[in-house]
Amino acid sequence: PAAAPPRPEPGYIIKAYALMNGQLEYIPPQGKWTATLSVTNLANKFYYYQLFGGGAVNISSNVAPPREVHFTLRHDF
C-alpha cells in the first residue's frame, strides 16, 4: 500500500466561504424583448479561490473578482 500524502501546511488551506449571486429578468407579455440584471459576489466578499506554493518562502494566490453587475437587453426577431 502507498503511504498517505502529507497534510497541507496551514498557510495553504483555504477557509470556507459562501457567495451570493442574483439575477432578475423582465419579459413583457406582448413584447419580443427581455431585460436581465445580474450581480455576482453580491456581498462584495474578499476571498481566495486558489493558492500555489512556489517554494519555501513564496506563496501565490488567486483572488476572486469583486462585485460585478451585468445588464443585458435582448430583442428577438
PDB file of N, CA, C and O in Angstrom:
ATOM      1  N   PRO A   1       0.821  -1.203   0.000  1.00  0.00           N
ATOM      2  CA  PRO A   1       0.000   0.000   0.000  1.00  0.00           C
ATOM      3  C   PRO A   1       0.859   1.258   0.000  1.00  0.00           C
ATOM      4  O   PRO A   1       1.939   1.279   0.562  1.00  0.00           O
ATOM      5  N   ALA A   2       0.339   2.291  -0.636  1.00  0.00           N
ATOM      6  CA  ALA A   2       1.060   3.560  -0.721  1.00  0.00           C
ATOM      7  C   ALA A   2       0.898   4.341   0.582  1.00  0.00           C
ATOM      8  O   ALA A   2      -0.123   4.234   1.263  1.00  0.00           O
ATOM      9  N   ALA A   3       1.887   5.112   0.887  1.00  0.00           N
ATOM     10  CA  ALA A   3       1.816   5.964   2.083  1.00  0.00           C
ATOM     11  C   ALA A   3       0.824   7.097   1.838  1.00  0.00           C
ATOM     12  O   ALA A   3       0.626   7.545   0.710  1.00  0.00           O
ATOM     13  N   ALA A   4       0.183   7.530   2.882  1.00  0.00           N
ATOM     14  CA  ALA A   4      -0.784   8.629   2.754  1.00  0.00           C
ATOM     15  C   ALA A   4      -0.042   9.923   2.422  1.00  0.00           C
ATOM     16  O   ALA A   4       1.075  10.131   2.881  1.00  0.00           O
ATOM     17  N   PRO A   5      -0.641  10.779   1.609  1.00  0.00           N
ATOM     18  CA  PRO A   5       0.026  12.049   1.292  1.00  0.00           C
ATOM     19  C   PRO A   5       0.134  12.918   2.542  1.00  0.00           C
ATOM     20  O   PRO A   5      -0.684  12.820   3.451  1.00  0.00           O
ATOM     21  N   PRO A   6       1.145  13.756   2.592  1.00  0.00           N
ATOM     22  CA  PRO A   6       1.306  14.597   3.781  1.00  0.00           C
ATOM     23  C   PRO A   6       0.174  15.624   3.888  1.00  0.00           C
ATOM     24  O   PRO A   6      -0.404  16.037   2.894  1.00  0.00           O
ATOM     25  N   ARG A   7      -0.123  16.020   5.108  1.00  0.00           N
ATOM     26  CA  ARG A   7      -1.169  17.026   5.324  1.00  0.00           C
ATOM     27  C   ARG A   7      -0.668  18.387   4.839  1.00  0.00           C
ATOM     28  O   ARG A   7       0.506  18.694   4.966  1.00  0.00           O
ATOM     29  N   PRO A   8      -1.549  19.211   4.280  1.00  0.00           N
ATOM     30  CA  PRO A   8      -1.103  20.523   3.819  1.00  0.00           C
ATOM     31  C   PRO A   8      -0.758  21.436   4.989  1.00  0.00           C
ATOM     32  O   PRO A   8      -1.300  21.312   6.078  1.00  0.00           O
ATOM     33  N   GLU A   9       0.143  22.354   4.725  1.00  0.00           N
ATOM     34  CA  GLU A   9       0.515  23.350   5.722  1.00  0.00           C
ATOM     35  C   GLU A   9      -0.676  24.276   5.964  1.00  0.00           C
ATOM     36  O   GLU A   9      -1.475  24.504   5.063  1.00  0.00           O
ATOM     37  N   PRO A  10      -0.837  24.828   7.162  1.00  0.00           N
ATOM     38  CA  PRO A  10      -1.977  25.712   7.450  1.00  0.00           C
ATOM     39  C   PRO A  10      -2.067  26.917   6.519  1.00  0.00           C
ATOM     40  O   PRO A  10      -3.152  27.402   6.222  1.00  0.00           O
ATOM     41  N   GLY A  11      -0.929  27.401   6.017  1.00  0.00           N
ATOM     42  CA  GLY A  11      -0.950  28.547   5.106  1.00  0.00           C
ATOM     43  C   GLY A  11      -1.530  28.235   3.742  1.00  0.00           C
ATOM     44  O   GLY A  11      -1.861  29.134   2.979  1.00  0.00           O
ATOM     45  N   TYR A  12      -1.659  26.946   3.410  1.00  0.00           N
ATOM     46  CA  TYR A  12      -2.183  26.540   2.117  1.00  0.00           C
ATOM     47  C   TYR A  12      -3.653  26.126   2.167  1.00  0.00           C
ATOM     48  O   TYR A  12      -4.203  25.684   1.175  1.00  0.00           O
ATOM     49  N   ILE A  13      -4.278  26.234   3.297  1.00  0.00           N
ATOM     50  CA  ILE A  13      -5.675  25.821   3.436  1.00  0.00           C
ATOM     51  C   ILE A  13      -6.579  27.036   3.240  1.00  0.00           C
ATOM     52  O   ILE A  13      -6.411  28.061   3.897  1.00  0.00           O
ATOM     53  N   ILE A  14      -7.523  26.920   2.335  1.00  0.00           N
ATOM     54  CA  ILE A  14      -8.484  27.998   2.077  1.00  0.00           C
ATOM     55  C   ILE A  14      -9.677  27.792   2.985  1.00  0.00           C
ATOM     56  O   ILE A  14     -10.272  26.712   3.017  1.00  0.00           O
ATOM     57  N   LYS A  15     -10.024  28.840   3.735  1.00  0.00           N
ATOM     58  CA  LYS A  15     -11.167  28.747   4.634  1.00  0.00           C
ATOM     59  C   LYS A  15     -12.464  28.702   3.833  1.00  0.00           C
ATOM     60  O   LYS A  15     -12.537  29.198   2.712  1.00  0.00           O
ATOM     61  N   ALA A  16     -13.489  28.114   4.422  1.00  0.00           N
ATOM     62  CA  ALA A  16     -14.777  28.004   3.752  1.00  0.00           C
ATOM     63  C   ALA A  16     -15.375  29.391   3.522  1.00  0.00           C
ATOM     64  O   ALA A  16     -15.166  30.312   4.303  1.00  0.00           O
ATOM     65  N   TYR A  17     -16.105  29.522   2.427  1.00  0.00           N
ATOM     66  CA  TYR A  17     -16.762  30.788   2.113  1.00  0.00           C
ATOM     67  C   TYR A  17     -18.072  30.505   1.396  1.00  0.00           C
ATOM     68  O   TYR A  17     -18.277  29.412   0.861  1.00  0.00           O
ATOM     69  N   ALA A  18     -18.951  31.472   1.399  1.00  0.00           N
ATOM     70  CA  ALA A  18     -20.229  31.358   0.695  1.00  0.00           C
ATOM     71  C   ALA A  18     -20.400  32.593  -0.184  1.00  0.00           C
ATOM     72  O   ALA A  18     -19.994  33.693   0.195  1.00  0.00           O
ATOM     73  N   LEU A  19     -20.982  32.397  -1.336  1.00  0.00           N
ATOM     74  CA  LEU A  19     -21.215  33.502  -2.265  1.00  0.00           C
ATOM     75  C   LEU A  19     -22.703  33.679  -2.500  1.00  0.00           C
ATOM     76  O   LEU A  19     -23.462  32.717  -2.474  1.00  0.00           O
ATOM     77  N   MET A  20     -23.063  34.925  -2.759  1.00  0.00           N
ATOM     78  CA  MET A  20     -24.444  35.216  -3.136  1.00  0.00           C
ATOM     79  C   MET A  20     -24.427  35.877  -4.506  1.00  0.00           C
ATOM     80  O   MET A  20     -23.745  36.891  -4.705  1.00  0.00           O
ATOM     81  N   ASN A  21     -25.144  35.289  -5.442  1.00  0.00           N
ATOM     82  CA  ASN A  21     -25.334  35.850  -6.763  1.00  0.00           C
ATOM     83  C   ASN A  21     -26.829  36.051  -6.964  1.00  0.00           C
ATOM     84  O   ASN A  21     -27.637  35.360  -6.361  1.00  0.00           O
ATOM     85  N   GLY A  22     -27.200  36.991  -7.803  1.00  0.00           N
ATOM     86  CA  GLY A  22     -28.614  37.236  -8.042  1.00  0.00           C
ATOM     87  C   GLY A  22     -28.878  37.606  -9.486  1.00  0.00           C
ATOM     88  O   GLY A  22     -28.002  38.110 -10.191  1.00  0.00           O
ATOM     89  N   GLN A  23     -30.113  37.337  -9.933  1.00  0.00           N
ATOM     90  CA  GLN A  23     -30.497  37.673 -11.304  1.00  0.00           C
ATOM     91  C   GLN A  23     -31.981  37.975 -11.349  1.00  0.00           C
ATOM     92  O   GLN A  23     -32.792  37.247 -10.774  1.00  0.00           O
ATOM     93  N   LEU A  24     -32.333  39.069 -12.017  1.00  0.00           N
ATOM     94  CA  LEU A  24     -33.721  39.445 -12.262  1.00  0.00           C
ATOM     95  C   LEU A  24     -33.924  39.558 -13.760  1.00  0.00           C
ATOM     96  O   LEU A  24     -33.073  40.105 -14.466  1.00  0.00           O
ATOM     97  N   GLU A  25     -35.064  39.056 -14.226  1.00  0.00           N
ATOM     98  CA  GLU A  25     -35.358  39.118 -15.653  1.00  0.00           C
ATOM     99  C   GLU A  25     -36.777  39.620 -15.854  1.00  0.00           C
ATOM    100  O   GLU A  25     -37.690  39.216 -15.140  1.00  0.00           O
ATOM    101  N   TYR A  26     -36.942  40.501 -16.818  1.00  0.00           N
ATOM    102  CA  TYR A  26     -38.267  41.022 -17.149  1.00  0.00           C
ATOM    103  C   TYR A  26     -38.593  40.641 -18.585  1.00  0.00           C
ATOM    104  O   TYR A  26     -37.818  40.919 -19.506  1.00  0.00           O
ATOM    105  N   ILE A  27     -39.751  39.997 -18.750  1.00  0.00           N
ATOM    106  CA  ILE A  27     -40.255  39.630 -20.075  1.00  0.00           C
ATOM    107  C   ILE A  27     -41.651  40.223 -20.193  1.00  0.00           C
ATOM    108  O   ILE A  27     -42.563  39.796 -19.483  1.00  0.00           O
ATOM    109  N   PRO A  28     -41.852  41.221 -21.065  1.00  0.00           N
ATOM    110  CA  PRO A  28     -43.183  41.809 -21.188  1.00  0.00           C
ATOM    111  C   PRO A  28     -44.155  40.829 -21.831  1.00  0.00           C
ATOM    112  O   PRO A  28     -43.749  39.951 -22.612  1.00  0.00           O
ATOM    113  N   PRO A  29     -45.454  40.956 -21.527  1.00  0.00           N
ATOM    114  CA  PRO A  29     -46.426  39.992 -22.052  1.00  0.00           C
ATOM    115  C   PRO A  29     -46.556  39.998 -23.574  1.00  0.00           C
ATOM    116  O   PRO A  29     -46.776  38.961 -24.176  1.00  0.00           O
ATOM    117  N   GLN A  30     -46.421  41.142 -24.209  1.00  0.00           N
ATOM    118  CA  GLN A  30     -46.617  41.224 -25.664  1.00  0.00           C
ATOM    119  C   GLN A  30     -45.334  41.511 -26.432  1.00  0.00           C
ATOM    120  O   GLN A  30     -45.364  41.620 -27.639  1.00  0.00           O
ATOM    121  N   GLY A  31     -44.228  41.660 -25.766  1.00  0.00           N
ATOM    122  CA  GLY A  31     -43.003  42.073 -26.443  1.00  0.00           C
ATOM    123  C   GLY A  31     -42.137  40.918 -26.900  1.00  0.00           C
ATOM    124  O   GLY A  31     -42.307  39.778 -26.492  1.00  0.00           O
ATOM    125  N   LYS A  32     -41.178  41.270 -27.784  1.00  0.00           N
ATOM    126  CA  LYS A  32     -40.199  40.289 -28.243  1.00  0.00           C
ATOM    127  C   LYS A  32     -38.821  40.618 -27.676  1.00  0.00           C
ATOM    128  O   LYS A  32     -37.815  40.346 -28.290  1.00  0.00           O
ATOM    129  N   TRP A  33     -38.804  41.235 -26.518  1.00  0.00           N
ATOM    130  CA  TRP A  33     -37.542  41.583 -25.903  1.00  0.00           C
ATOM    131  C   TRP A  33     -37.531  41.168 -24.437  1.00  0.00           C
ATOM    132  O   TRP A  33     -38.558  40.936 -23.842  1.00  0.00           O
ATOM    133  N   THR A  34     -36.339  41.064 -23.881  1.00  0.00           N
ATOM    134  CA  THR A  34     -36.176  40.762 -22.461  1.00  0.00           C
ATOM    135  C   THR A  34     -35.068  41.645 -21.897  1.00  0.00           C
ATOM    136  O   THR A  34     -34.153  42.047 -22.613  1.00  0.00           O
ATOM    137  N   ALA A  35     -35.170  41.949 -20.629  1.00  0.00           N
ATOM    138  CA  ALA A  35     -34.137  42.702 -19.917  1.00  0.00           C
ATOM    139  C   ALA A  35     -33.703  41.872 -18.713  1.00  0.00           C
ATOM    140  O   ALA A  35     -34.537  41.377 -17.960  1.00  0.00           O
ATOM    141  N   THR A  36     -32.405  41.728 -18.543  1.00  0.00           N
ATOM    142  CA  THR A  36     -31.860  40.925 -17.457  1.00  0.00           C
ATOM    143  C   THR A  36     -30.814  41.726 -16.696  1.00  0.00           C
ATOM    144  O   THR A  36     -29.933  42.333 -17.292  1.00  0.00           O
ATOM    145  N   LEU A  37     -30.926  41.728 -15.371  1.00  0.00           N
ATOM    146  CA  LEU A  37     -29.944  42.346 -14.493  1.00  0.00           C
ATOM    147  C   LEU A  37     -29.388  41.245 -13.591  1.00  0.00           C
ATOM    148  O   LEU A  37     -30.147  40.556 -12.909  1.00  0.00           O
ATOM    149  N   SER A  38     -28.079  41.069 -13.607  1.00  0.00           N
ATOM    150  CA  SER A  38     -27.472  40.041 -12.761  1.00  0.00           C
ATOM    151  C   SER A  38     -26.289  40.634 -11.996  1.00  0.00           C
ATOM    152  O   SER A  38     -25.611  41.537 -12.484  1.00  0.00           O
ATOM    153  N   VAL A  39     -26.062  40.105 -10.793  1.00  0.00           N
ATOM    154  CA  VAL A  39     -24.982  40.564  -9.923  1.00  0.00           C
ATOM    155  C   VAL A  39     -24.255  39.331  -9.405  1.00  0.00           C
ATOM    156  O   VAL A  39     -24.879  38.388  -8.913  1.00  0.00           O
ATOM    157  N   THR A  40     -22.926  39.340  -9.506  1.00  0.00           N
ATOM    158  CA  THR A  40     -22.111  38.274  -8.926  1.00  0.00           C
ATOM    159  C   THR A  40     -21.376  38.832  -7.713  1.00  0.00           C
ATOM    160  O   THR A  40     -21.051  40.012  -7.674  1.00  0.00           O
ATOM    161  N   ASN A  41     -21.120  37.997  -6.734  1.00  0.00           N
ATOM    162  CA  ASN A  41     -20.480  38.371  -5.469  1.00  0.00           C
ATOM    163  C   ASN A  41     -21.236  39.550  -4.844  1.00  0.00           C
ATOM    164  O   ASN A  41     -20.683  40.616  -4.589  1.00  0.00           O
ATOM    165  N   LEU A  42     -22.496  39.339  -4.613  1.00  0.00           N
ATOM    166  CA  LEU A  42     -23.416  40.381  -4.152  1.00  0.00           C
ATOM    167  C   LEU A  42     -22.946  41.079  -2.881  1.00  0.00           C
ATOM    168  O   LEU A  42     -23.093  42.288  -2.735  1.00  0.00           O
ATOM    169  N   ALA A  43     -22.338  40.365  -1.952  1.00  0.00           N
ATOM    170  CA  ALA A  43     -21.863  40.955  -0.704  1.00  0.00           C
ATOM    171  C   ALA A  43     -20.477  41.575  -0.841  1.00  0.00           C
ATOM    172  O   ALA A  43     -19.945  42.118   0.116  1.00  0.00           O
ATOM    173  N   ASN A  44     -19.897  41.503  -2.043  1.00  0.00           N
ATOM    174  CA  ASN A  44     -18.564  42.044  -2.322  1.00  0.00           C
ATOM    175  C   ASN A  44     -17.532  41.475  -1.353  1.00  0.00           C
ATOM    176  O   ASN A  44     -16.703  42.178  -0.784  1.00  0.00           O
ATOM    177  N   LYS A  45     -17.574  40.157  -1.159  1.00  0.00           N
ATOM    178  CA  LYS A  45     -16.707  39.469  -0.203  1.00  0.00           C
ATOM    179  C   LYS A  45     -15.333  39.197  -0.814  1.00  0.00           C
ATOM    180  O   LYS A  45     -15.223  38.781  -1.958  1.00  0.00           O
ATOM    181  N   PHE A  46     -14.289  39.437  -0.024  1.00  0.00           N
ATOM    182  CA  PHE A  46     -12.916  39.151  -0.437  1.00  0.00           C
ATOM    183  C   PHE A  46     -12.582  37.719  -0.028  1.00  0.00           C
ATOM    184  O   PHE A  46     -12.739  37.350   1.130  1.00  0.00           O
ATOM    185  N   TYR A  47     -12.138  36.914  -0.986  1.00  0.00           N
ATOM    186  CA  TYR A  47     -11.751  35.539  -0.670  1.00  0.00           C
ATOM    187  C   TYR A  47     -10.780  35.017  -1.716  1.00  0.00           C
ATOM    188  O   TYR A  47     -10.705  35.521  -2.833  1.00  0.00           O
ATOM    189  N   TYR A  48     -10.002  34.035  -1.314  1.00  0.00           N
ATOM    190  CA  TYR A  48      -9.090  33.348  -2.222  1.00  0.00           C
ATOM    191  C   TYR A  48      -9.787  32.107  -2.750  1.00  0.00           C
ATOM    192  O   TYR A  48     -10.467  31.414  -2.013  1.00  0.00           O
ATOM    193  N   TYR A  49      -9.595  31.810  -4.018  1.00  0.00           N
ATOM    194  CA  TYR A  49     -10.144  30.565  -4.528  1.00  0.00           C
ATOM    195  C   TYR A  49      -9.061  29.599  -4.989  1.00  0.00           C
ATOM    196  O   TYR A  49      -9.366  28.479  -5.386  1.00  0.00           O
ATOM    197  N   GLN A  50      -7.787  30.016  -4.902  1.00  0.00           N
ATOM    198  CA  GLN A  50      -6.709  29.114  -5.264  1.00  0.00           C
ATOM    199  C   GLN A  50      -5.413  29.610  -4.634  1.00  0.00           C
ATOM    200  O   GLN A  50      -5.136  30.806  -4.624  1.00  0.00           O
ATOM    201  N   LEU A  51      -4.601  28.689  -4.089  1.00  0.00           N
ATOM    202  CA  LEU A  51      -3.298  29.018  -3.516  1.00  0.00           C
ATOM    203  C   LEU A  51      -2.249  28.120  -4.160  1.00  0.00           C
ATOM    204  O   LEU A  51      -2.493  26.941  -4.423  1.00  0.00           O
ATOM    205  N   PHE A  52      -1.078  28.678  -4.419  1.00  0.00           N
ATOM    206  CA  PHE A  52       0.025  27.923  -5.001  1.00  0.00           C
ATOM    207  C   PHE A  52       1.230  28.040  -4.091  1.00  0.00           C
ATOM    208  O   PHE A  52       1.516  29.105  -3.564  1.00  0.00           O
ATOM    209  N   GLY A  53       1.963  26.964  -3.945  1.00  0.00           N
ATOM    210  CA  GLY A  53       3.207  27.002  -3.191  1.00  0.00           C
ATOM    211  C   GLY A  53       4.370  27.001  -4.155  1.00  0.00           C
ATOM    212  O   GLY A  53       4.608  26.028  -4.847  1.00  0.00           O
ATOM    213  N   GLY A  54       5.105  28.111  -4.214  1.00  0.00           N
ATOM    214  CA  GLY A  54       6.204  28.226  -5.155  1.00  0.00           C
ATOM    215  C   GLY A  54       7.551  27.889  -4.554  1.00  0.00           C
ATOM    216  O   GLY A  54       8.549  27.902  -5.227  1.00  0.00           O
ATOM    217  N   GLY A  55       7.599  27.604  -3.282  1.00  0.00           N
ATOM    218  CA  GLY A  55       8.864  27.287  -2.636  1.00  0.00           C
ATOM    219  C   GLY A  55       8.733  27.453  -1.135  1.00  0.00           C
ATOM    220  O   GLY A  55       7.640  27.517  -0.588  1.00  0.00           O
ATOM    221  N   ALA A  56       9.849  27.585  -0.484  1.00  0.00           N
ATOM    222  CA  ALA A  56       9.838  27.691   0.970  1.00  0.00           C
ATOM    223  C   ALA A  56       9.268  29.022   1.455  1.00  0.00           C
ATOM    224  O   ALA A  56       8.687  29.096   2.518  1.00  0.00           O
ATOM    225  N   VAL A  57       9.426  30.083   0.673  1.00  0.00           N
ATOM    226  CA  VAL A  57       9.013  31.410   1.115  1.00  0.00           C
ATOM    227  C   VAL A  57       7.876  31.964   0.262  1.00  0.00           C
ATOM    228  O   VAL A  57       7.111  32.808   0.701  1.00  0.00           O
ATOM    229  N   ASN A  58       7.745  31.494  -0.952  1.00  0.00           N
ATOM    230  CA  ASN A  58       6.829  32.085  -1.921  1.00  0.00           C
ATOM    231  C   ASN A  58       5.478  31.375  -1.942  1.00  0.00           C
ATOM    232  O   ASN A  58       5.403  30.173  -2.160  1.00  0.00           O
ATOM    233  N   ILE A  59       4.398  32.118  -1.707  1.00  0.00           N
ATOM    234  CA  ILE A  59       3.041  31.594  -1.856  1.00  0.00           C
ATOM    235  C   ILE A  59       2.286  32.542  -2.784  1.00  0.00           C
ATOM    236  O   ILE A  59       2.211  33.743  -2.523  1.00  0.00           O
ATOM    237  N   SER A  60       1.767  32.031  -3.872  1.00  0.00           N
ATOM    238  CA  SER A  60       0.977  32.826  -4.807  1.00  0.00           C
ATOM    239  C   SER A  60      -0.488  32.483  -4.601  1.00  0.00           C
ATOM    240  O   SER A  60      -0.824  31.398  -4.143  1.00  0.00           O
ATOM    241  N   SER A  61      -1.357  33.397  -4.978  1.00  0.00           N
ATOM    242  CA  SER A  61      -2.787  33.137  -4.808  1.00  0.00           C
ATOM    243  C   SER A  61      -3.578  33.807  -5.908  1.00  0.00           C
ATOM    244  O   SER A  61      -3.102  34.728  -6.565  1.00  0.00           O
ATOM    245  N   ASN A  62      -4.791  33.335  -6.106  1.00  0.00           N
ATOM    246  CA  ASN A  62      -5.758  33.963  -6.994  1.00  0.00           C
ATOM    247  C   ASN A  62      -6.897  34.475  -6.132  1.00  0.00           C
ATOM    248  O   ASN A  62      -7.511  33.715  -5.391  1.00  0.00           O
ATOM    249  N   VAL A  63      -7.160  35.754  -6.262  1.00  0.00           N
ATOM    250  CA  VAL A  63      -8.241  36.384  -5.508  1.00  0.00           C
ATOM    251  C   VAL A  63      -9.466  36.445  -6.406  1.00  0.00           C
ATOM    252  O   VAL A  63      -9.357  36.742  -7.597  1.00  0.00           O
ATOM    253  N   ALA A  64     -10.611  36.155  -5.842  1.00  0.00           N
ATOM    254  CA  ALA A  64     -11.854  36.173  -6.619  1.00  0.00           C
ATOM    255  C   ALA A  64     -12.195  37.600  -7.027  1.00  0.00           C
ATOM    256  O   ALA A  64     -11.809  38.561  -6.358  1.00  0.00           O
ATOM    257  N   PRO A  65     -12.910  37.769  -8.130  1.00  0.00           N
ATOM    258  CA  PRO A  65     -13.273  39.119  -8.566  1.00  0.00           C
ATOM    259  C   PRO A  65     -14.251  39.784  -7.609  1.00  0.00           C
ATOM    260  O   PRO A  65     -15.014  39.108  -6.918  1.00  0.00           O
ATOM    261  N   PRO A  66     -14.243  41.115  -7.563  1.00  0.00           N
ATOM    262  CA  PRO A  66     -15.185  41.826  -6.692  1.00  0.00           C
ATOM    263  C   PRO A  66     -16.601  41.773  -7.281  1.00  0.00           C
ATOM    264  O   PRO A  66     -16.837  41.118  -8.294  1.00  0.00           O
ATOM    265  N   ARG A  67     -17.521  42.493  -6.663  1.00  0.00           N
ATOM    266  CA  ARG A  67     -18.899  42.538  -7.151  1.00  0.00           C
ATOM    267  C   ARG A  67     -18.915  43.014  -8.602  1.00  0.00           C
ATOM    268  O   ARG A  67     -18.242  43.965  -8.973  1.00  0.00           O
ATOM    269  N   GLU A  68     -19.685  42.308  -9.428  1.00  0.00           N
ATOM    270  CA  GLU A  68     -19.841  42.680 -10.831  1.00  0.00           C
ATOM    271  C   GLU A  68     -21.320  42.737 -11.153  1.00  0.00           C
ATOM    272  O   GLU A  68     -22.084  41.856 -10.759  1.00  0.00           O
ATOM    273  N   VAL A  69     -21.708  43.787 -11.871  1.00  0.00           N
ATOM    274  CA  VAL A  69     -23.103  43.980 -12.268  1.00  0.00           C
ATOM    275  C   VAL A  69     -23.171  43.892 -13.787  1.00  0.00           C
ATOM    276  O   VAL A  69     -22.364  44.506 -14.486  1.00  0.00           O
ATOM    277  N   HIS A  70     -24.128  43.108 -14.281  1.00  0.00           N
ATOM    278  CA  HIS A  70     -24.309  42.921 -15.718  1.00  0.00           C
ATOM    279  C   HIS A  70     -25.753  43.241 -16.092  1.00  0.00           C
ATOM    280  O   HIS A  70     -26.683  42.827 -15.397  1.00  0.00           O
ATOM    281  N   PHE A  71     -25.917  43.966 -17.184  1.00  0.00           N
ATOM    282  CA  PHE A  71     -27.252  44.267 -17.698  1.00  0.00           C
ATOM    283  C   PHE A  71     -27.300  43.819 -19.147  1.00  0.00           C
ATOM    284  O   PHE A  71     -26.422  44.155 -19.944  1.00  0.00           O
ATOM    285  N   THR A  72     -28.335  43.034 -19.488  1.00  0.00           N
ATOM    286  CA  THR A  72     -28.491  42.521 -20.843  1.00  0.00           C
ATOM    287  C   THR A  72     -29.869  42.889 -21.360  1.00  0.00           C
ATOM    288  O   THR A  72     -30.869  42.676 -20.679  1.00  0.00           O
ATOM    289  N   LEU A  73     -29.888  43.425 -22.553  1.00  0.00           N
ATOM    290  CA  LEU A  73     -31.141  43.751 -23.242  1.00  0.00           C
ATOM    291  C   LEU A  73     -31.152  42.952 -24.532  1.00  0.00           C
ATOM    292  O   LEU A  73     -30.235  43.059 -25.336  1.00  0.00           O
ATOM    293  N   ARG A  74     -32.195  42.135 -24.717  1.00  0.00           N
ATOM    294  CA  ARG A  74     -32.250  41.231 -25.858  1.00  0.00           C
ATOM    295  C   ARG A  74     -33.536  41.443 -26.636  1.00  0.00           C
ATOM    296  O   ARG A  74     -34.607  41.606 -26.051  1.00  0.00           O
ATOM    297  N   HIS A  75     -33.410  41.424 -27.959  1.00  0.00           N
ATOM    298  CA  HIS A  75     -34.577  41.536 -28.833  1.00  0.00           C
ATOM    299  C   HIS A  75     -34.586  40.354 -29.784  1.00  0.00           C
ATOM    300  O   HIS A  75     -33.572  40.054 -30.427  1.00  0.00           O
ATOM    301  N   ASP A  76     -35.705  39.658 -29.863  1.00  0.00           N
ATOM    302  CA  ASP A  76     -35.843  38.516 -30.776  1.00  0.00           C
ATOM    303  C   ASP A  76     -36.545  38.972 -32.046  1.00  0.00           C
ATOM    304  O   ASP A  76     -37.594  39.585 -32.001  1.00  0.00           O
ATOM    305  N   PHE A  77     -35.971  38.635 -33.186  1.00  0.00           N
ATOM    306  CA  PHE A  77     -36.561  38.998 -34.484  1.00  0.00           C
ATOM    307  C   PHE A  77     -37.407  37.883 -35.026  1.00  0.00           C
ATOM    308  O   PHE A  77     -37.241  36.758 -34.804  1.00  0.00           O
TER     309      PHE A  77
END
